[in-house]
Coordinates of C-alpha atoms and ligand atoms in Angstrom, one line a residue:
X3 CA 93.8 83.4 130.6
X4 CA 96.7 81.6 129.3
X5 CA 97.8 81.1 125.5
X6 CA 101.4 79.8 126.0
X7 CA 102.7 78.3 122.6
X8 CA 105.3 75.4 123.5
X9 CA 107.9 77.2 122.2
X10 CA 108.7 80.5 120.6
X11 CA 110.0 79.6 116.9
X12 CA 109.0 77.6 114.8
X13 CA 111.4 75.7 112.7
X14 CA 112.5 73.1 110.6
X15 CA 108.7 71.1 110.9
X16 CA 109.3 71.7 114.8
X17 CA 109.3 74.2 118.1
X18 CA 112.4 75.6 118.7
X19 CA 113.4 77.7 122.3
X20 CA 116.4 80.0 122.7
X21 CA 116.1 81.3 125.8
X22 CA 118.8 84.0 125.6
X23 CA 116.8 85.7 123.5
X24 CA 114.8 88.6 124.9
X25 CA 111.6 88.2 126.6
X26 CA 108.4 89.4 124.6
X27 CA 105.4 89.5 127.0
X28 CA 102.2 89.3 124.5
X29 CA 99.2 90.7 126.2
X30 CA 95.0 90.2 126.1
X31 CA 94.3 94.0 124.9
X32 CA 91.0 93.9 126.6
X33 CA 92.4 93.3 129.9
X34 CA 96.1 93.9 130.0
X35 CA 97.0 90.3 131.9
X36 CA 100.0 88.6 130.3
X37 CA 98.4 85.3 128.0
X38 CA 101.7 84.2 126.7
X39 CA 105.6 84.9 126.4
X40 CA 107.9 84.3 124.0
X41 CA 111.7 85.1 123.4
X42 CA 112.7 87.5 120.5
X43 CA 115.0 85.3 117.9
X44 CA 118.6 85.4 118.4
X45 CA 121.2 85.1 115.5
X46 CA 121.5 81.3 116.2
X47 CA 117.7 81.2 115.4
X48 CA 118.0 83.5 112.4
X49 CA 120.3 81.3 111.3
X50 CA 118.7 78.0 112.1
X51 CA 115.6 79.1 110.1
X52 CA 117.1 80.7 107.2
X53 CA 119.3 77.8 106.5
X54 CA 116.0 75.4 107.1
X55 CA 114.4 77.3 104.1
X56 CA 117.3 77.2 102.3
X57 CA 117.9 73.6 102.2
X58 CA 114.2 72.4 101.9
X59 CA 113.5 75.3 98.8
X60 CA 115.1 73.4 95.7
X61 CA 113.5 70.1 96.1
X62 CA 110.0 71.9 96.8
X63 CA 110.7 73.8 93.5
X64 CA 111.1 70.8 91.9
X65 CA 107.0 69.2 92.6
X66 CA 105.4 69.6 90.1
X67 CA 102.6 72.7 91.1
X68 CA 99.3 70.7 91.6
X69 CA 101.7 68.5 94.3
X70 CA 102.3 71.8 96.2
X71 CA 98.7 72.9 95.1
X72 CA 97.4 69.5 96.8
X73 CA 99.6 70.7 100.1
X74 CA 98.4 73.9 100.3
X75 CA 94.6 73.2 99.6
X76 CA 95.0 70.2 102.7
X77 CA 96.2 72.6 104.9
X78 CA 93.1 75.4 103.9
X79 CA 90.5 72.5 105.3
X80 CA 92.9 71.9 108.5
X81 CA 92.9 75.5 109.1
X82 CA 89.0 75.9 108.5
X83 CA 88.4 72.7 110.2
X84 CA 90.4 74.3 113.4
X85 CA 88.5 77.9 112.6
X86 CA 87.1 78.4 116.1
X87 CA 90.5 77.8 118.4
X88 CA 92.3 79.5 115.5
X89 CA 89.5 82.8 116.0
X90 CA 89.9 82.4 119.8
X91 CA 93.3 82.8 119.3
X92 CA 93.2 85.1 117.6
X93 CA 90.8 87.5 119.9
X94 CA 93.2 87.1 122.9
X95 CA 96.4 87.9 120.4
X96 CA 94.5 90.9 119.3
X97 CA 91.7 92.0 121.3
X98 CA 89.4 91.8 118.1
X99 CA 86.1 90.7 118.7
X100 CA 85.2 87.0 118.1
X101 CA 82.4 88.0 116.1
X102 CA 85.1 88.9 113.6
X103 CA 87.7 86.4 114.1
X104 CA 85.3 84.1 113.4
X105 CA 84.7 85.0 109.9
X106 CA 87.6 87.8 109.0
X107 CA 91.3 85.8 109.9
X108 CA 91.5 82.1 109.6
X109 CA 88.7 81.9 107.3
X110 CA 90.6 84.8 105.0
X111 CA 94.1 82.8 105.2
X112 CA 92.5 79.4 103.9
X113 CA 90.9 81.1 101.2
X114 CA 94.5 82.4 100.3
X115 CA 96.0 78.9 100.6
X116 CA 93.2 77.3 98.6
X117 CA 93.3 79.5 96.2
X118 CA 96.7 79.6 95.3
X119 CA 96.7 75.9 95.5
X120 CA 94.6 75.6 92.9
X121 CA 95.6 78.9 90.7
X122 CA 99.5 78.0 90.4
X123 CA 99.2 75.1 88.3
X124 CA 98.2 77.3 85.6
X125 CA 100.4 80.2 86.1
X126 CA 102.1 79.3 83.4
X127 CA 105.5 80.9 81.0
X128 CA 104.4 81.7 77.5
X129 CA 105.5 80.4 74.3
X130 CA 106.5 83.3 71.5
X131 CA 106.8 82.8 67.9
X132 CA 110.1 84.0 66.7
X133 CA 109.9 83.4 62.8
X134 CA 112.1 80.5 62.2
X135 CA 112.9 80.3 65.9
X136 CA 110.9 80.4 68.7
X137 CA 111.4 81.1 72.6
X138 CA 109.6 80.9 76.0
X139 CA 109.4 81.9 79.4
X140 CA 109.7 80.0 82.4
X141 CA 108.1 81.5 86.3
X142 CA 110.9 80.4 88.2
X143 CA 110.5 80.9 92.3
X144 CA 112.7 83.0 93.9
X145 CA 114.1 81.0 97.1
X146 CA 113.8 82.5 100.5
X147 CA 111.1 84.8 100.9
X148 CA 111.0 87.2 104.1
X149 CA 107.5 87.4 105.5
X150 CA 107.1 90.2 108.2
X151 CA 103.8 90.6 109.5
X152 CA 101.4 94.0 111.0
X153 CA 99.6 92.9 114.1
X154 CA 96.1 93.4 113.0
X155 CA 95.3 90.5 110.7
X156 CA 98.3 87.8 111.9
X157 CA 97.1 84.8 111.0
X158 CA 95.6 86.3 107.7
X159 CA 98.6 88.3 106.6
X160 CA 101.1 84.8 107.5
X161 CA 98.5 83.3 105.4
X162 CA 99.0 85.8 102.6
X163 CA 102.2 86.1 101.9
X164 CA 102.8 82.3 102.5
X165 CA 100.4 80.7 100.2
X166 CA 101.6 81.6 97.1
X167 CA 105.1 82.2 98.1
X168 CA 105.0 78.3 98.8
X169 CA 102.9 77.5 95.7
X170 CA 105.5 79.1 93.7
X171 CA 107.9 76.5 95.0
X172 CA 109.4 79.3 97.5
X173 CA 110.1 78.8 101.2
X174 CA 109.5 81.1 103.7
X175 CA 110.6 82.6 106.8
X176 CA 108.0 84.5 108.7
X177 CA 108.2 87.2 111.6
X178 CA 105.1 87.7 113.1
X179 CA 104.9 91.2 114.6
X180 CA 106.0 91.4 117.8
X181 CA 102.7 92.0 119.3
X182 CA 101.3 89.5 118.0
X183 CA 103.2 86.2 117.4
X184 CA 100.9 83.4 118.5
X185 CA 98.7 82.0 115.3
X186 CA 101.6 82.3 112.7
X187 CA 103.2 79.6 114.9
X188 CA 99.6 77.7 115.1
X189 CA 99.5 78.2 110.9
X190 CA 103.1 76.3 110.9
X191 CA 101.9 73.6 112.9
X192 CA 99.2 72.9 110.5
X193 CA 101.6 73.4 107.7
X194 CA 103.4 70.3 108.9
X195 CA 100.6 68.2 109.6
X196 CA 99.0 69.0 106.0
X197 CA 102.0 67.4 104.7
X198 CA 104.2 70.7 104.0
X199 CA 107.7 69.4 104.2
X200 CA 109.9 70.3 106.8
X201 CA 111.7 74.0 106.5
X202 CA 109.4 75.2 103.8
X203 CA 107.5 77.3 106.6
X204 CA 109.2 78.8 109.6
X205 CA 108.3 81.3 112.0
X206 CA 110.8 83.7 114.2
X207 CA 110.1 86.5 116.7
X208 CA 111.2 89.3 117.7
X209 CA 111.1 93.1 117.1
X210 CA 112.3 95.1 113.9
X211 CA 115.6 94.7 114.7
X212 CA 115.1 90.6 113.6
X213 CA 113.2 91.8 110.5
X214 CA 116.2 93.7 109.4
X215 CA 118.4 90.9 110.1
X216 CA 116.1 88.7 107.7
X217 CA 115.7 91.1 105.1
X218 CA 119.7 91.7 104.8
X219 CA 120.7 88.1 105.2
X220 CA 122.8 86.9 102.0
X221 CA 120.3 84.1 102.1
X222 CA 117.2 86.2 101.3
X223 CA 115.9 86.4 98.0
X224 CA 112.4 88.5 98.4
X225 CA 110.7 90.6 101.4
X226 CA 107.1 91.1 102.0
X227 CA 106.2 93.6 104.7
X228 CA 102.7 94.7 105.8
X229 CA 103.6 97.7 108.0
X230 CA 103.0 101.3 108.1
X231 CA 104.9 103.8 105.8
X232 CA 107.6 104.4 108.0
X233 CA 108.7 100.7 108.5
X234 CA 107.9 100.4 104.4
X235 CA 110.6 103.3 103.6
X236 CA 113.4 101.8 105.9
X237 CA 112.5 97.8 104.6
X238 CA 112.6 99.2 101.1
X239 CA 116.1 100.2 101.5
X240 CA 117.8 98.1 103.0
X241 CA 116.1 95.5 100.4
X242 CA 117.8 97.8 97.5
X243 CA 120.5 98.0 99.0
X244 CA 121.1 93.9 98.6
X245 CA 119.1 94.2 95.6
X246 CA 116.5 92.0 97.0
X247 CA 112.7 91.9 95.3
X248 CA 110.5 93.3 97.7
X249 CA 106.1 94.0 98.1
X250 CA 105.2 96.5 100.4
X251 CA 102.0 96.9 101.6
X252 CA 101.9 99.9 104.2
X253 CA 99.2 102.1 105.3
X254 CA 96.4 104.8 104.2
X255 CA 94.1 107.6 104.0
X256 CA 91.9 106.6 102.2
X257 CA 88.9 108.6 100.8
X258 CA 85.4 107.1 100.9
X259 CA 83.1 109.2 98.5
X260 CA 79.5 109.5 99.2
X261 CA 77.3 111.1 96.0
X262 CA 74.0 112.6 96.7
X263 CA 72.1 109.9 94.9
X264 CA 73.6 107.2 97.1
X265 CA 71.7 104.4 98.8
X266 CA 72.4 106.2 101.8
X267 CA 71.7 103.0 104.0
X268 CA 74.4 101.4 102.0
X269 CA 76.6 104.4 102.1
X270 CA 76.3 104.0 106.0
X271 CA 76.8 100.9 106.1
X272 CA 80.0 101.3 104.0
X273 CA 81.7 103.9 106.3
X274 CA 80.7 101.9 109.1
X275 CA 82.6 99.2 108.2
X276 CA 85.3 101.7 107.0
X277 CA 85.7 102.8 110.1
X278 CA 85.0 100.4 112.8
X279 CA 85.8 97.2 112.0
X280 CA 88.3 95.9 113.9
X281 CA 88.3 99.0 115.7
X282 CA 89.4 101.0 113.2
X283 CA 93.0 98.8 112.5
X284 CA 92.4 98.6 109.1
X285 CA 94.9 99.7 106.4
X286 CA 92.5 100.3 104.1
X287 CA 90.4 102.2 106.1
X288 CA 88.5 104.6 104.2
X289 CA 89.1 107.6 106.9
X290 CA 88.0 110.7 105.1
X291 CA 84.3 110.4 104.5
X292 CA 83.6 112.9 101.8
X293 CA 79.8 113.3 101.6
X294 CA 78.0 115.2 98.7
X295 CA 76.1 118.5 100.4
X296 CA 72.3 117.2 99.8
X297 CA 72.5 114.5 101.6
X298 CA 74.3 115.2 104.5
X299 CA 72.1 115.5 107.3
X300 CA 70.2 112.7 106.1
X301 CA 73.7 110.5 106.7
X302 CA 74.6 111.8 109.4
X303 CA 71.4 111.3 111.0
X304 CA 71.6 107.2 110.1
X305 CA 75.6 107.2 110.9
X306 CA 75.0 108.5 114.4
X307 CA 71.7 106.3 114.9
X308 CA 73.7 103.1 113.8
X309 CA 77.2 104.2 115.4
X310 CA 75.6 104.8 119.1
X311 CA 74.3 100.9 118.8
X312 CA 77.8 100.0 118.3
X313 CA 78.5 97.3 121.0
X314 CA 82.2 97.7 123.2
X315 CA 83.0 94.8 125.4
X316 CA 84.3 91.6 126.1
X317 CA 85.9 90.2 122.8
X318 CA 85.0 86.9 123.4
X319 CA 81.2 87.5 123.6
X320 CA 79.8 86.6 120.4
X321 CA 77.4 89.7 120.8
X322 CA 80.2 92.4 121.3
X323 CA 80.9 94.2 118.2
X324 CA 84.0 96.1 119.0
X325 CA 86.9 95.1 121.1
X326 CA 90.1 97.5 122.2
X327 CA 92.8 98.4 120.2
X328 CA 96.0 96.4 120.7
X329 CA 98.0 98.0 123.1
X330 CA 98.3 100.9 125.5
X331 CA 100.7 102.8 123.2
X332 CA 98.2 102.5 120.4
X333 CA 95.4 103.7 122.6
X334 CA 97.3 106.9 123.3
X335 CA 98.1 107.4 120.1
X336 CA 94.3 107.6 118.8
X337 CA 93.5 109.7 122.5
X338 CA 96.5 111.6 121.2
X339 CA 94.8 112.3 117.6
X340 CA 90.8 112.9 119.3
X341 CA 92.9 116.0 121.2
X342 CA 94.6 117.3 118.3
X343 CA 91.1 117.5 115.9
X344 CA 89.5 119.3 118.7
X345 CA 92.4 121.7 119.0
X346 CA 92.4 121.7 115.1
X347 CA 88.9 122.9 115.4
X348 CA 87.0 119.8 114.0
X349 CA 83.9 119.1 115.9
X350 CA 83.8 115.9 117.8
X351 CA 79.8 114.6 117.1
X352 CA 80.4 111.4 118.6
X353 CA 82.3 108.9 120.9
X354 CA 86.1 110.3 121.8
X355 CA 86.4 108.7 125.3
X356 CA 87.6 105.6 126.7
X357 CA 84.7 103.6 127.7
X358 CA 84.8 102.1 131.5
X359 CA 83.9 98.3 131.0
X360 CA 83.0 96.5 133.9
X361 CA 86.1 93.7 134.5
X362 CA 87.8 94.9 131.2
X363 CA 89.4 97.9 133.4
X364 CA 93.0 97.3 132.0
X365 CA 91.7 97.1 128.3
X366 CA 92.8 99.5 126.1
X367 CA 89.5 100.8 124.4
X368 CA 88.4 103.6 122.6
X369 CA 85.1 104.3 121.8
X370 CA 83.7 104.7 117.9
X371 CA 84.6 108.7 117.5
X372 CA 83.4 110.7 114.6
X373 CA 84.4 114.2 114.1
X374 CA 82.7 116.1 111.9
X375 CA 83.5 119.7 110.0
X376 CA 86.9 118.1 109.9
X377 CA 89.4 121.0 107.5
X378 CA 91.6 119.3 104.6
X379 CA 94.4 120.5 106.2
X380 CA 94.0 119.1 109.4
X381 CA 96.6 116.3 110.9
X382 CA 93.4 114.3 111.3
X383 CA 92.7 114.3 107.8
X384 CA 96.2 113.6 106.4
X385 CA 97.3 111.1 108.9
X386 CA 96.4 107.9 109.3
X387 CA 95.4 107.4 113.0
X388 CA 94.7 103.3 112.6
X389 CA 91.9 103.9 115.5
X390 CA 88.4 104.2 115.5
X391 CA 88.1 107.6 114.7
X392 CA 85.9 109.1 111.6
X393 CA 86.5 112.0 109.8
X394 CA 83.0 113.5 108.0
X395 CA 83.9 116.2 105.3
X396 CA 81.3 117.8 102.7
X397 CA 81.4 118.4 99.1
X398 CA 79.7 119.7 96.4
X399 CA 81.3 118.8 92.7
X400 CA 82.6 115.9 91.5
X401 CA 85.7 117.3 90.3
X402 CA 86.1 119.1 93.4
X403 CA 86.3 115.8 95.1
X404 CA 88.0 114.0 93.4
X405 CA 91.4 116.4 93.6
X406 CA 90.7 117.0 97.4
X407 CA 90.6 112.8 97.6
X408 CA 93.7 113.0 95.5
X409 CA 95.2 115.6 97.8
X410 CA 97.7 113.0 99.8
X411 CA 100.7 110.8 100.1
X412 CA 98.9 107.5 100.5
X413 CA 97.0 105.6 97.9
X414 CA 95.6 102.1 99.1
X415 CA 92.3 102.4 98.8
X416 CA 89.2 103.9 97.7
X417 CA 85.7 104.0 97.4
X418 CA 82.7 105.6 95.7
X419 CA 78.8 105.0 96.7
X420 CA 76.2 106.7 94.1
X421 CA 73.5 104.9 91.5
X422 CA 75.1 106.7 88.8
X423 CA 77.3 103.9 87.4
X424 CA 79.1 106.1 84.5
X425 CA 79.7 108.4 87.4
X426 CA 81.0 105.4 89.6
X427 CA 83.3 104.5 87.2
X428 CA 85.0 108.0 86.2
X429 CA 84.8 108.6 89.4
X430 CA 86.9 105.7 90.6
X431 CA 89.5 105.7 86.8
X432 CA 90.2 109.2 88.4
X433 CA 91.3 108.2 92.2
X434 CA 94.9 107.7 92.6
X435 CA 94.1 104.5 94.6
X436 CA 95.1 100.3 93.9
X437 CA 92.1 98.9 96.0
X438 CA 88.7 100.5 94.5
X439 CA 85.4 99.7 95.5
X440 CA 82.1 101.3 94.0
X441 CA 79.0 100.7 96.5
X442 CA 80.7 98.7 98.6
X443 CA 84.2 98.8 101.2
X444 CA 86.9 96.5 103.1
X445 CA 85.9 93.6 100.8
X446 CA 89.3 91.7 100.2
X447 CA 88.4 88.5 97.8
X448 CA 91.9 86.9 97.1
X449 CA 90.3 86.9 93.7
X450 CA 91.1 90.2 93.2
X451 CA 94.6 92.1 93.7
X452 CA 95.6 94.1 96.7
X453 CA 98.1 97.2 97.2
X454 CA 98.4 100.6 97.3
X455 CA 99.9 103.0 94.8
X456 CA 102.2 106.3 96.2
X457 CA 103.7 106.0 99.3
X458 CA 100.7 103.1 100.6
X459 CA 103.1 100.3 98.9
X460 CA 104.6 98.5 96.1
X461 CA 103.6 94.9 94.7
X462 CA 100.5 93.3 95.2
X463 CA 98.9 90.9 97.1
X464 CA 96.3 88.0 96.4
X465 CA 95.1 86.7 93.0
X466 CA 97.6 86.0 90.1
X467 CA 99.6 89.2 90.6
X468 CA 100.7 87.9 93.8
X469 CA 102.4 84.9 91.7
X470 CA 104.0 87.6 89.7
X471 CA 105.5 88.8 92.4
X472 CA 106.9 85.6 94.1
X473 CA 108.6 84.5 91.2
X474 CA 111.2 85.4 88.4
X475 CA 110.6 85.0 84.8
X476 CA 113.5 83.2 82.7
X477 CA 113.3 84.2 78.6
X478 CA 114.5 81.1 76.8
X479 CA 115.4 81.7 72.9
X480 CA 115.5 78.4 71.2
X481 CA 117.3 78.3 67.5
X482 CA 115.9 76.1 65.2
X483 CA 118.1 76.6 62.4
X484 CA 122.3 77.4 62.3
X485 CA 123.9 79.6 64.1
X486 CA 124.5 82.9 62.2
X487 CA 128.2 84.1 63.0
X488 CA 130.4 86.6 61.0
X489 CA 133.4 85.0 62.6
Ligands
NAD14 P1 105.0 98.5 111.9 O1 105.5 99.1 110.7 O2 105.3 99.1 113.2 O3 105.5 97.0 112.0 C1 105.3 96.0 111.0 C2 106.3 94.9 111.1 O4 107.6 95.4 110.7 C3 106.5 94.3 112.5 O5 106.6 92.9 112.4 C4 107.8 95.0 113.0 O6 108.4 94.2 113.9 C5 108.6 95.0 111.7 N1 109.6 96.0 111.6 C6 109.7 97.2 112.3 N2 110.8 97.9 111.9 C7 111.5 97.1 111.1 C8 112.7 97.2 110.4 N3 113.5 98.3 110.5 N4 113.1 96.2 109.5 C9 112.3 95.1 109.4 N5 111.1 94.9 110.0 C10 110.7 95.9 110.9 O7 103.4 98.3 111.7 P2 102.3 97.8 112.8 O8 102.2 98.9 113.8 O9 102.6 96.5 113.2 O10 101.0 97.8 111.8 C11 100.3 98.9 111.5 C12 100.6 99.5 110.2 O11 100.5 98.4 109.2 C13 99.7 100.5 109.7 O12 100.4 101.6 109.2 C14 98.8 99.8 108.7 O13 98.2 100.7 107.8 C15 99.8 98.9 108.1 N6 99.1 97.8 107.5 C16 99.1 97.6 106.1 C17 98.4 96.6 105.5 C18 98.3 96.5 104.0 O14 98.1 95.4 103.5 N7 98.6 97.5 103.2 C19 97.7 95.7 106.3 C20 97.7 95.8 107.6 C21 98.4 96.8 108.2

């Protein structure tokens, strides 16, 4: 199996090599064999791209925003035209199953790039009435935005942050985690054949060390990074530190709520999706299932029923549900966490083990665990394991609930299943959460904004807030009469 891109970097409308740079091997996850190889970017690459995107940004700025719009919308029906190489890509860069990349990555970045291709021409300044005088805004871009990607949605996170950075009239310079760096270099290629002008959209590898070299260059006006807290707290300050603008979106906890007068197929259904889709590498993964006493045996007779039919296999099989996770040291990581809520004393009801898959010995799979009587206090219930691994708590009140759902560092997400819509909504004005559902969970529309609150990020993602955040607003104050002076 063989995904070799024809060059590592992309930059400038074109592939760039460096050799000297270090060798980054990118594995299949569900078999271990080396697909592709790619050289991590040296400073004569950083240099090469940032210095692209800053030549190419002013005269983007300048189009008027349906002319970028018109760019961005072309290159949504390229990259939905292309959706099945993109999603095939995408399974051997990830492991995720094809049943997903099909509908979940490409899909999810075009959305993002038609949307904002169409939203930015009315994201508009406002005019204010000053009396005599009046004055106005202006939503000026920023320049050079920093893109730096998680490896569990690559195409869709490059697709992201670029579509309305570059609708904005920004340019960007994107680094792909190093895990996986193939589709943001197929999302430039389309870039350039929708029309984007060269430099506007370039793509670097390498490790963290390159995204700190980005994030600090004098060049940089903005950083995105989707990456866990850790990665967030160290981005963050070396962002402040140059006083760059910067949207975080790192990881979670999250709590998933389940009231006694639930739909409890719908309330399955909802965890299972919280839980296993994309084997559990979701950051908005709703990980603590708290489910109200009177229903509980009831659920977990349905979760178990519907969790054991769970299909583990070959990614590329349109019937295989689940894949692996993305690489050895992220399988020992969850296998790390399964040993830890048994010596916690949660029970493990389900899964915990590492499947044996017949030709997919080198795969690095994990099958769907649920662990039930799981303690508050326990590590598996305050820290986000990004694996396939449930946690089933109980409650009783509402208000009990909601402060032990409360009770953590992270706030991305949240969500609430019950009939009781007053309930559902008190319920969810009460959670200390920026990405809410009620009788539903995972859904991202890029209608609606996306980010955490506490340590789970800062900024937002999709919709108009995303503008917001990839621009700068300019106050103009505009005398109609003389100038007052007491000189
Ligand atoms: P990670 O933090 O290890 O890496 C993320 C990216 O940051 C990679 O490209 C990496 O090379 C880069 N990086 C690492 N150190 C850096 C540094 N010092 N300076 C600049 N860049 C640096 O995250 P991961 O393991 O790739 O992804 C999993 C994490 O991402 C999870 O915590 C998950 O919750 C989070 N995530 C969040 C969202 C969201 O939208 N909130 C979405 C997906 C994933």
């Amino acid at each position: 199996m063989r995904a070799q891109p024809k060059a590592s970097h992309y930059i400038n409308g074109r592939y760039v090599e460096d050799e000297q740079g270090a060798v980054i091997d990118v594995l299949y996850p569900a078999t271990g064999e080396t697909i592709a190889r790619v050289h991590s970017a040296t400073e004569n690459i950083v240099e090469l791209a940032m210095e692209a995107a800053r030549s190419a940004q002013p005269a983007w700025a300048r189009l008027k925003p349906v002319e970028r719009g018109r760019i961005l919308r072309r290159a949504a029906e390229l990259v939905l035209a292309r959706n099945d190489d993109l999603a095939r890509l995408e399974t051997l860069n990830t492991g995720k199953a094809l049943q997903e990349t099909l509908v979940a990555d490409a899909p999810s970045a075009a959305e993002a790039l038609e949307f904002f291709g169409g939203a930015v021409a009315s994201f508009t300044g406002e005019q204010v009435d000053l009396g005599q005088s009046f004055g106005y805004t202006r939503r000026e871009p920023l320049g050079v935005c920093v893109g730096i990607g998680a490896w569990n949605y690559p195409i869709q996170i490059a697709g992201w942050k670029a579509a309305p950075a570059l609708a904005m009239g920004n340019a960007m310079v994107f680094k792909p985690s190093e895990l996986t760096p193939l589709t943001a270099l197929a999302l430039a290629e389309i870039f350039t054949e929708a029309g984007l002008p060269d430099g506007l959209f370039n793509v670097v590898q390498g490790l963290g060390n390159v995204g700190a070299t980005l994030v600090t260059h004098p060049a940089t006006a903005k950083v995105s990074l989707t990456g866990s807290v850790e990665t967030g707290r160290k981005v963050q300050a070396l962002a402040g530190g140059k006083m760059k603008h910067a949207t975080m979106e790192l990881g979670g906890k999250s709590p998933l709520i389940v009231f006694d007068d639930a739909d409890v197929k719908n309330a399955v259904g909802g965890a299972l999706l919280a839980n296993f889709y994309s084997t559990g590498q979701i950051c908005s993964n709703g990980t603590r299932v708290f489910v109200q006493k009177g229903i509980y045996e009831h659920f977990l007779d349905d979760l178990t029923r519907r969790t054991k039919a769970i299909r583990l296999g070959d990614p590329l099989d349109p019937e295989t549900h689940l894949g692996p996770l993305i690489s050895r040291a992220q399988r020992d990581k969850v296998m790390g966490y399964i040993a830890i809520g048994q010596e916690e004393g949660a029970t493990l009801h389900l899964g915990g083990g590492t499947p044996k898959l017949q030709g997919f010995e080198g795969g690095y799979y994990v099958e769907p665990t649920i662990f039930t009587e799981v303690g508050d206090h326990m590590r598996i219930a305050r820290e986000e394991i990004f694996g396939p691994v449930m946690s089933v708590l109980t409650f009783e009140e509402e208000d009990e609930v909601i402060a032990r759902a409360n009770d953590t560092e992270f706030g991305l997400a949240a969500g609430v299943f019950t009939r009781d819509l007053a309930r559902a909504h008190r319920v969810i004005a009460a959670l200390d959460a920026g990405t809410c559902w009620i009788n539903a969970y995972n859904l991202t529309p890029v209608e609606l904004p996306f980010g955490g609150f506490k340590q789970s990020g800062i900024g937002r993602e999709n919709a108009r807030a995303a503008l917001a955040h990839y621009s700068q607003l300019k106050s103009v104050y505009v005398e109609m009469g003389d100038v007052e002076s007491p000189y």
